[in-house]
Coordinates of C-alpha atoms in Angstrom, one line a residue:
M21 CA -54.7 -38.8 -138.8
Q22 CA -51.5 -38.2 -136.8
R23 CA -50.8 -34.9 -135.1
P24 CA -47.8 -33.9 -137.4
D25 CA -50.0 -34.4 -140.5
I26 CA -52.7 -32.2 -139.1
R27 CA -50.2 -29.5 -138.2
R28 CA -48.8 -29.5 -141.7
A29 CA -52.3 -29.2 -143.2
V30 CA -53.2 -26.4 -140.9
T31 CA -50.0 -24.5 -141.6
A32 CA -50.4 -24.8 -145.4
A33 CA -54.1 -23.8 -145.3
A34 CA -53.4 -20.9 -143.1
A35 CA -50.8 -19.5 -145.5
L36 CA -53.2 -20.0 -148.4
T37 CA -56.1 -18.4 -146.6
L38 CA -54.0 -15.3 -145.8
S39 CA -53.1 -15.1 -149.4
V40 CA -56.7 -15.2 -150.5
A41 CA -57.6 -12.6 -147.9
G42 CA -55.2 -10.1 -149.4
C43 CA -51.8 -11.0 -148.0
T44 CA -52.6 -9.8 -144.5
A45 CA -49.4 -8.6 -142.7
P46 CA -48.1 -10.7 -139.8
G47 CA -49.6 -9.7 -136.5
S48 CA -52.6 -8.0 -138.2
D49 CA -56.0 -8.1 -136.5
A50 CA -57.7 -8.9 -139.8
V51 CA -59.6 -12.2 -140.2
P52 CA -61.0 -13.8 -143.3
T53 CA -64.4 -12.4 -144.1
A54 CA -66.9 -12.8 -147.0
A55 CA -66.4 -10.2 -149.7
T56 CA -70.0 -9.2 -149.7
A57 CA -70.2 -8.7 -145.9
G58 CA -69.3 -5.1 -146.1
T59 CA -70.8 -4.1 -149.4
A60 CA -74.3 -2.8 -150.4
A61 CA -75.3 -6.2 -151.9
A62 CA -77.2 -8.4 -149.5
P63 CA -75.9 -12.0 -149.2
S64 CA -78.1 -14.4 -151.2
C65 CA -78.1 -17.7 -153.0
G66 CA -78.9 -16.1 -156.3
V67 CA -80.9 -17.8 -159.0
S68 CA -78.3 -20.0 -160.8
P69 CA -77.8 -23.6 -159.7
V70 CA -75.8 -23.9 -156.4
T71 CA -74.5 -27.0 -154.7
L72 CA -73.7 -26.5 -151.1
R73 CA -71.1 -29.0 -149.7
A74 CA -71.7 -29.8 -146.1
R75 CA -70.2 -31.9 -143.3
F76 CA -72.9 -32.8 -140.6
E77 CA -72.9 -34.9 -137.5
T78 CA -74.1 -38.5 -137.7
G79 CA -77.2 -39.4 -135.7
F80 CA -78.6 -35.9 -135.5
P81 CA -81.3 -35.4 -138.2
L82 CA -82.0 -31.7 -137.8
A83 CA -79.3 -30.3 -140.1
R84 CA -80.4 -32.6 -143.0
A85 CA -84.1 -31.9 -142.4
L86 CA -83.3 -28.2 -142.6
A87 CA -81.2 -28.7 -145.7
D88 CA -84.2 -30.4 -147.4
E89 CA -86.6 -27.7 -146.5
F90 CA -84.1 -25.0 -147.6
T91 CA -84.0 -26.7 -151.1
R92 CA -87.8 -26.8 -151.2
Q93 CA -87.9 -23.1 -150.7
H94 CA -84.8 -22.4 -152.8
P95 CA -85.0 -24.8 -155.7
N96 CA -81.7 -23.7 -157.3
V97 CA -79.8 -24.9 -154.2
T98 CA -78.9 -28.6 -153.8
W99 CA -76.7 -30.3 -151.2
D100 CA -73.7 -32.6 -151.2
I101 CA -73.8 -33.8 -147.6
R102 CA -71.4 -36.1 -145.7
E103 CA -72.2 -37.2 -142.2
E104 CA -69.5 -38.2 -139.6
P105 CA -69.4 -38.9 -135.8
F106 CA -68.6 -36.1 -133.4
D107 CA -65.1 -37.3 -132.6
V108 CA -64.3 -37.7 -136.3
L109 CA -65.5 -34.2 -137.1
T110 CA -63.4 -32.8 -134.3
R111 CA -60.2 -34.8 -135.2
N112 CA -60.4 -34.2 -139.0
A113 CA -61.6 -30.6 -139.1
P114 CA -58.2 -29.0 -139.8
R115 CA -57.5 -31.4 -142.7
V116 CA -61.0 -31.1 -144.1
L117 CA -61.1 -27.3 -144.0
A118 CA -57.6 -27.2 -145.5
D119 CA -57.9 -29.8 -148.2
E120 CA -61.6 -30.2 -149.0
P121 CA -63.2 -26.9 -147.7
P122 CA -67.0 -27.4 -147.4
D123 CA -69.4 -24.5 -147.5
L124 CA -70.8 -25.5 -144.2
M125 CA -69.4 -27.7 -141.4
R126 CA -70.5 -28.9 -138.0
L127 CA -67.6 -27.8 -135.8
P128 CA -67.6 -29.1 -132.2
Q129 CA -64.3 -27.2 -131.5
I130 CA -63.3 -24.0 -133.3
S131 CA -60.2 -22.7 -131.5
D132 CA -57.6 -24.5 -133.6
V133 CA -59.2 -24.1 -137.0
A134 CA -60.1 -20.4 -136.4
G135 CA -56.6 -19.6 -135.2
A136 CA -55.2 -21.2 -138.3
G137 CA -57.3 -19.1 -140.6
L138 CA -59.4 -22.0 -141.8
L139 CA -62.8 -20.4 -140.9
L140 CA -64.6 -17.4 -142.3
G141 CA -65.2 -14.6 -139.8
L142 CA -69.0 -14.1 -139.5
D143 CA -69.2 -10.7 -137.9
G144 CA -70.2 -9.1 -141.3
Y145 CA -73.0 -11.5 -141.7
A146 CA -74.0 -11.0 -138.0
R147 CA -74.4 -7.3 -138.6
R148 CA -76.3 -7.9 -141.9
F149 CA -78.7 -10.3 -140.5
G150 CA -79.1 -8.8 -137.0
W151 CA -77.7 -11.6 -134.9
A152 CA -76.7 -9.1 -132.1
G153 CA -79.9 -9.8 -130.1
R154 CA -79.1 -13.5 -129.6
P155 CA -78.3 -14.6 -126.0
P156 CA -74.6 -14.0 -125.2
S157 CA -74.2 -17.6 -123.9
Q158 CA -75.1 -18.8 -127.4
T159 CA -72.5 -16.6 -129.2
R160 CA -69.7 -16.3 -126.6
P161 CA -68.3 -19.8 -127.2
L162 CA -68.1 -19.1 -130.9
R163 CA -65.9 -16.1 -130.7
V164 CA -62.1 -16.6 -130.9
G165 CA -59.2 -14.3 -130.2
N166 CA -56.3 -13.7 -132.5
G167 CA -54.2 -16.8 -133.0
G168 CA -57.0 -19.1 -131.7
R169 CA -57.2 -18.2 -128.1
P170 CA -58.9 -17.4 -125.9
R171 CA -62.4 -18.3 -126.9
G172 CA -65.2 -16.2 -125.6
E173 CA -64.0 -13.0 -127.1
G174 CA -62.9 -11.6 -130.5
P175 CA -64.5 -12.3 -133.9
L176 CA -67.5 -14.6 -134.4
Y177 CA -66.5 -17.7 -136.4
A178 CA -69.6 -20.0 -136.1
T179 CA -73.3 -20.0 -135.1
G180 CA -75.9 -22.5 -134.1
L181 CA -79.0 -23.9 -135.6
S182 CA -80.7 -23.7 -132.2
T183 CA -80.0 -23.2 -128.5
S184 CA -79.2 -26.3 -126.5
V185 CA -79.4 -27.4 -122.9
T186 CA -78.4 -30.5 -121.0
G187 CA -79.7 -32.1 -117.9
F188 CA -81.5 -35.2 -116.5
F189 CA -84.2 -36.9 -118.5
Y190 CA -86.3 -39.2 -116.3
N191 CA -88.9 -41.9 -116.8
K192 CA -92.0 -40.6 -115.1
E193 CA -93.5 -44.1 -114.7
L194 CA -90.4 -45.5 -113.0
A195 CA -90.1 -42.4 -110.8
A196 CA -93.7 -42.7 -109.6
R197 CA -93.3 -46.4 -108.9
I198 CA -90.5 -45.7 -106.4
G199 CA -91.8 -42.3 -105.1
V200 CA -89.2 -40.1 -106.7
R201 CA -89.9 -36.5 -107.6
E202 CA -87.7 -33.9 -109.4
P203 CA -84.9 -33.3 -106.9
G204 CA -84.2 -29.8 -105.6
T205 CA -80.7 -30.4 -104.4
L206 CA -77.8 -32.8 -105.3
A207 CA -78.5 -34.7 -102.1
E208 CA -82.0 -35.3 -103.2
L209 CA -80.7 -36.6 -106.5
D210 CA -78.4 -38.9 -104.7
D211 CA -81.4 -40.2 -102.7
A212 CA -83.3 -40.8 -105.9
L213 CA -80.4 -42.8 -107.4
A214 CA -80.2 -44.9 -104.3
R215 CA -83.9 -45.6 -104.3
A216 CA -83.8 -46.8 -107.9
A217 CA -80.8 -49.1 -107.1
R218 CA -82.7 -50.6 -104.2
A219 CA -85.7 -51.2 -106.4
G220 CA -83.7 -53.1 -109.0
I221 CA -83.9 -50.2 -111.5
T222 CA -80.7 -49.0 -113.3
P223 CA -80.4 -45.5 -111.9
L224 CA -78.4 -43.9 -114.8
A225 CA -78.3 -44.8 -118.4
G226 CA -74.8 -43.9 -119.6
F227 CA -72.3 -44.3 -122.4
N228 CA -68.5 -44.3 -122.3
G229 CA -67.5 -46.7 -125.1
G230 CA -65.2 -46.3 -128.1
A231 CA -63.8 -42.8 -128.8
T232 CA -66.7 -41.0 -127.0
G233 CA -66.3 -40.6 -123.3
G234 CA -70.0 -39.9 -122.4
L235 CA -69.2 -39.6 -118.7
T236 CA -68.1 -36.0 -119.5
F237 CA -71.9 -35.3 -119.4
P238 CA -72.5 -36.3 -115.8
L239 CA -69.0 -35.1 -114.7
Q240 CA -69.5 -31.6 -116.0
S241 CA -73.0 -31.5 -114.7
L242 CA -71.6 -32.1 -111.2
M243 CA -68.8 -29.6 -111.9
G244 CA -71.5 -27.0 -112.5
A245 CA -73.2 -27.8 -109.2
Y246 CA -69.9 -27.7 -107.2
G247 CA -68.2 -24.7 -108.8
S248 CA -68.3 -21.7 -111.1
T249 CA -69.4 -22.0 -114.7
R250 CA -67.1 -19.1 -115.5
A251 CA -64.1 -20.9 -114.1
I252 CA -65.0 -24.0 -116.2
D253 CA -65.4 -21.8 -119.3
D254 CA -62.1 -20.2 -118.7
W255 CA -60.5 -23.6 -119.0
T256 CA -62.5 -24.6 -122.0
F257 CA -61.8 -21.2 -123.7
Q258 CA -58.0 -21.6 -123.1
R259 CA -57.7 -18.5 -120.9
P260 CA -54.2 -18.1 -119.5
G261 CA -53.7 -19.9 -116.1
A262 CA -57.0 -21.7 -116.2
R263 CA -57.0 -25.2 -114.7
I264 CA -59.5 -28.1 -114.7
D265 CA -58.0 -29.8 -111.5
T266 CA -59.5 -27.2 -109.1
P267 CA -60.9 -28.1 -105.7
P268 CA -64.6 -27.8 -106.8
N269 CA -63.9 -29.9 -109.9
T270 CA -62.1 -32.5 -107.8
E271 CA -65.2 -32.8 -105.5
A272 CA -67.3 -33.2 -108.6
A273 CA -65.1 -36.0 -109.9
R274 CA -65.2 -37.7 -106.5
H275 CA -69.0 -37.5 -106.6
L276 CA -69.0 -39.2 -110.0
A277 CA -66.7 -41.9 -108.7
R278 CA -69.1 -42.5 -105.8
W279 CA -71.9 -43.1 -108.4
L280 CA -69.6 -45.5 -110.2
A281 CA -68.7 -47.4 -107.0
A282 CA -72.4 -47.7 -106.1
G283 CA -73.2 -49.4 -109.4
Y284 CA -75.5 -46.7 -110.6
F285 CA -74.5 -47.2 -114.2
D286 CA -74.8 -50.4 -116.2
A287 CA -71.8 -52.8 -115.8
D288 CA -70.9 -52.5 -119.5
L289 CA -70.6 -48.7 -119.4
N290 CA -67.2 -48.7 -121.1
A291 CA -68.7 -50.8 -124.0
T292 CA -71.8 -48.8 -124.4
D293 CA -72.2 -46.2 -127.2
Y294 CA -74.5 -43.3 -127.4
A295 CA -77.2 -45.0 -129.4
R296 CA -77.4 -47.9 -127.0
M297 CA -77.7 -45.6 -124.0
V298 CA -80.6 -43.7 -125.6
D299 CA -82.3 -47.0 -126.5
R300 CA -81.9 -48.4 -123.0
F301 CA -83.5 -45.3 -121.5
A302 CA -86.3 -45.2 -124.1
S303 CA -87.0 -48.9 -123.5
G304 CA -87.7 -48.2 -119.8
R305 CA -84.5 -49.8 -118.5
A306 CA -83.2 -46.8 -116.6
L307 CA -84.6 -44.1 -114.4
F308 CA -82.4 -41.2 -115.5
M309 CA -80.3 -40.2 -118.5
V310 CA -77.9 -37.2 -118.6
N311 CA -78.3 -35.8 -122.1
G312 CA -79.3 -32.8 -124.2
D313 CA -82.5 -31.4 -125.6
W314 CA -81.6 -32.7 -129.1
E315 CA -83.2 -35.9 -127.9
S316 CA -86.4 -34.3 -126.8
A317 CA -88.4 -34.6 -130.0
A318 CA -87.5 -38.2 -130.5
L319 CA -88.4 -39.1 -126.9
D320 CA -91.7 -37.3 -127.3
R321 CA -92.4 -39.5 -130.2
R322 CA -91.2 -42.7 -128.6
M323 CA -92.4 -42.2 -125.1
P324 CA -95.2 -39.6 -125.3
G325 CA -96.1 -38.1 -121.9
R326 CA -93.8 -40.5 -120.1
V327 CA -90.5 -38.4 -119.9
G328 CA -89.6 -35.5 -117.7
F329 CA -86.6 -33.3 -117.7
F330 CA -84.8 -31.2 -115.0
L331 CA -81.6 -29.2 -114.8
T332 CA -78.8 -30.6 -112.6
P333 CA -79.8 -29.6 -109.0
P334 CA -77.5 -27.4 -107.0
L335 CA -75.8 -28.2 -103.7
T336 CA -78.2 -25.9 -101.8
A337 CA -81.9 -25.4 -102.5
G338 CA -82.8 -22.3 -104.5
A339 CA -79.3 -21.7 -106.0
P340 CA -79.1 -21.2 -109.8
R341 CA -78.8 -24.4 -111.8
A342 CA -75.9 -24.5 -114.2
A343 CA -76.0 -26.5 -117.5
M344 CA -73.9 -27.3 -120.5
A345 CA -75.6 -25.2 -123.1
G346 CA -73.2 -24.4 -125.9
P347 CA -75.0 -24.2 -129.2
P348 CA -74.5 -26.9 -131.8
S349 CA -72.0 -24.9 -133.9
F350 CA -71.6 -24.6 -137.6
G351 CA -69.0 -22.6 -139.5
I352 CA -68.1 -21.7 -143.1
A353 CA -64.7 -22.6 -144.5
A354 CA -62.4 -19.7 -145.3
R355 CA -62.2 -21.0 -148.9
A356 CA -65.8 -22.1 -149.2
A357 CA -67.2 -21.9 -152.8
H358 CA -70.5 -20.4 -151.7
P359 CA -70.0 -18.5 -148.4
D360 CA -72.9 -16.1 -149.0
C361 CA -75.4 -18.9 -149.6
A362 CA -74.1 -20.9 -146.6
A363 CA -74.6 -17.7 -144.4
V364 CA -78.1 -17.2 -145.8
F365 CA -78.9 -20.8 -144.8
L366 CA -77.6 -20.2 -141.2
D367 CA -79.8 -17.1 -140.9
W368 CA -82.8 -18.7 -142.5
A369 CA -82.6 -21.6 -140.0
A370 CA -83.3 -19.1 -137.2
S371 CA -85.7 -16.8 -138.9
D372 CA -87.9 -18.8 -141.4
R373 CA -91.2 -20.0 -139.9
A374 CA -91.0 -23.5 -141.4
A375 CA -87.3 -23.8 -140.4
R376 CA -88.1 -22.8 -136.8
D377 CA -90.9 -25.4 -136.7
L378 CA -88.5 -28.0 -137.8
V379 CA -86.0 -27.1 -135.1
V380 CA -88.7 -27.8 -132.6
R381 CA -90.3 -30.9 -134.2
V382 CA -87.1 -32.6 -135.3
G383 CA -84.5 -31.1 -133.0
G384 CA -86.6 -30.7 -129.9
A385 CA -84.8 -27.4 -129.1
R386 CA -85.7 -23.7 -128.9
P387 CA -84.8 -21.9 -132.2
L388 CA -82.4 -19.0 -132.1
G389 CA -83.9 -15.6 -132.7
P390 CA -86.9 -14.0 -131.2
V391 CA -89.0 -15.9 -128.6
D392 CA -92.2 -17.1 -130.3
P393 CA -95.1 -18.4 -128.2
T394 CA -96.7 -20.1 -131.2
L395 CA -94.0 -22.6 -131.8
P396 CA -95.3 -26.2 -132.0
V397 CA -94.6 -27.3 -128.4
E398 CA -97.1 -29.7 -126.8
P399 CA -97.9 -28.8 -123.2
G400 CA -96.7 -31.5 -120.9
S401 CA -94.1 -32.8 -123.4
V402 CA -90.5 -33.3 -122.6
T403 CA -89.8 -30.7 -125.3
A404 CA -91.8 -28.2 -123.3
A405 CA -89.7 -29.1 -120.2
T406 CA -86.4 -28.6 -122.0
F407 CA -87.7 -25.2 -123.3
A408 CA -88.5 -24.1 -119.8
A409 CA -85.0 -25.3 -118.7
T410 CA -83.4 -23.4 -121.5
D411 CA -85.2 -20.2 -120.5
E412 CA -84.1 -20.7 -116.9
V413 CA -80.4 -21.1 -117.8
L414 CA -80.4 -18.2 -120.2
A415 CA -82.2 -15.9 -117.6
D416 CA -79.6 -16.9 -115.0
D417 CA -76.7 -16.7 -117.4
A418 CA -75.7 -20.1 -116.0
A419 CA -74.7 -21.7 -119.3
M420 CA -71.3 -23.2 -119.9
D421 CA -69.6 -24.7 -123.0
F422 CA -68.7 -28.4 -123.1
I423 CA -65.3 -29.4 -121.5
A424 CA -64.9 -31.8 -124.5
N425 CA -64.5 -28.7 -126.7
A426 CA -61.4 -27.3 -125.0
T427 CA -59.0 -28.4 -127.7
G428 CA -59.3 -30.3 -130.9
S429 CA -58.1 -33.5 -129.3
V430 CA -58.8 -33.3 -125.6
Y431 CA -62.1 -35.3 -125.9
A432 CA -60.8 -38.3 -127.9
R433 CA -57.3 -38.4 -126.5
S434 CA -57.7 -37.2 -122.9
W435 CA -61.2 -37.2 -121.4
T436 CA -62.3 -40.5 -123.1
P437 CA -59.4 -42.8 -122.2
R438 CA -59.0 -41.3 -118.7
L439 CA -62.7 -41.6 -117.9
Q440 CA -62.6 -45.2 -119.1
Q441 CA -59.7 -45.8 -116.7
L442 CA -61.8 -44.2 -113.9
V443 CA -64.6 -46.6 -114.6
E444 CA -62.2 -49.6 -114.4
G445 CA -60.7 -48.3 -111.2
D446 CA -57.3 -47.7 -112.8
L447 CA -57.4 -43.9 -112.1
T448 CA -58.5 -41.9 -109.0
P449 CA -60.6 -38.7 -109.5
E450 CA -57.6 -36.7 -108.7
G451 CA -55.5 -38.6 -111.2
L452 CA -58.2 -38.1 -113.9
L453 CA -58.1 -34.3 -113.6
A454 CA -54.4 -34.1 -113.2
G455 CA -53.9 -36.2 -116.3
V456 CA -56.3 -34.2 -118.4
Q457 CA -54.7 -31.0 -117.2
A458 CA -51.3 -32.3 -118.3
D459 CA -52.6 -33.3 -121.7
Y460 CA -54.3 -29.9 -122.1
V461 CA -51.1 -28.0 -121.4
A462 CA -49.3 -30.1 -124.0
Q463 CA -52.1 -29.6 -126.5
T464 CA -52.3 -25.9 -126.0
G465 CA -48.6 -25.3 -125.7
G466 CA -48.7 -24.1 -122.1

């Protein structure tokens, strides 16, 4: 889908949404909200047959597992689910929300579609269901100012099915073989990578193929060690004057370039997709993998007791550890056929006991909502390790959203091709960040 087509779809849908919302005057602060959100009637799925139309992300089974359990508990609700890759969801979201509005959609990036009036405001539901107690880091990225910027403030347009945290998974058997322990500083991590390379073990399983520049994961992890998570979020949230090509981020990009030059990734990095990366790690062919807790449950099943997890270590020992920890976000289309039922599902996923257990067993993540010590987490499992990491990041308020979510096209059209050029030696670290910044300015209009 070319950019002009998307723009036309967004414009048309925005006009239609304003009409549906009651012909909101230009410049008004009003956002589309569900009709029941401010009335005495509690949102529900009713008793008549309901089919919820949903767009979920390929390769992540939690959403579908929750949908199945929801139908088991609410037999009148069935699902029409379509699954698509991350980059396709991001690229096609404006067209889908305008032309084929689903009730529920996985939305990696919400600025453009919220600003165009394509998403339902969820503040009414948040008040109804009592979402105010959720960690700010898990709701801040899902708020959008009038007109689509900045993120991090304004009405709530999406929510997660769980918390999330990213860091370094490691193979405990390989680590023990070469005398590596969980590093306390970035220098100690560098030493562990060098030890693995000398022992003939691939230090880092990675992916950077196709339309998915997986090197954003280690790059942003290094950015969090070198600089401020708030400064990174300012850029991702499109705050005025924010830049990605700062001195700390440049040092992080140079650090990543040193890892590439040292051969710490597989030689076919630019031809490796996400699934192959996970398989290589799970097959014992790499010491580390930078990834998120959504893989914890699967790794516990595939490598029980053999996987550990730690947050990216800081430059100096004892400093807070930052992490990409934006929630996997889901929104409701402004013209959804069943917005109340979709909202009930989103609340149920965080409050129902069976749903919360599924979040742990299938998703490997900590459910949103109250902390519950009786969740099915096996001591010594990698899921337990990611839970502890989540608690640490939330306690330190050291979470940051993904830089891939800064605009609707910055991941596929900027980060991915430029990181692939960095791998091939066709771009310097400075050129990488300067190029992405120039793309970002063009995509955001300044």
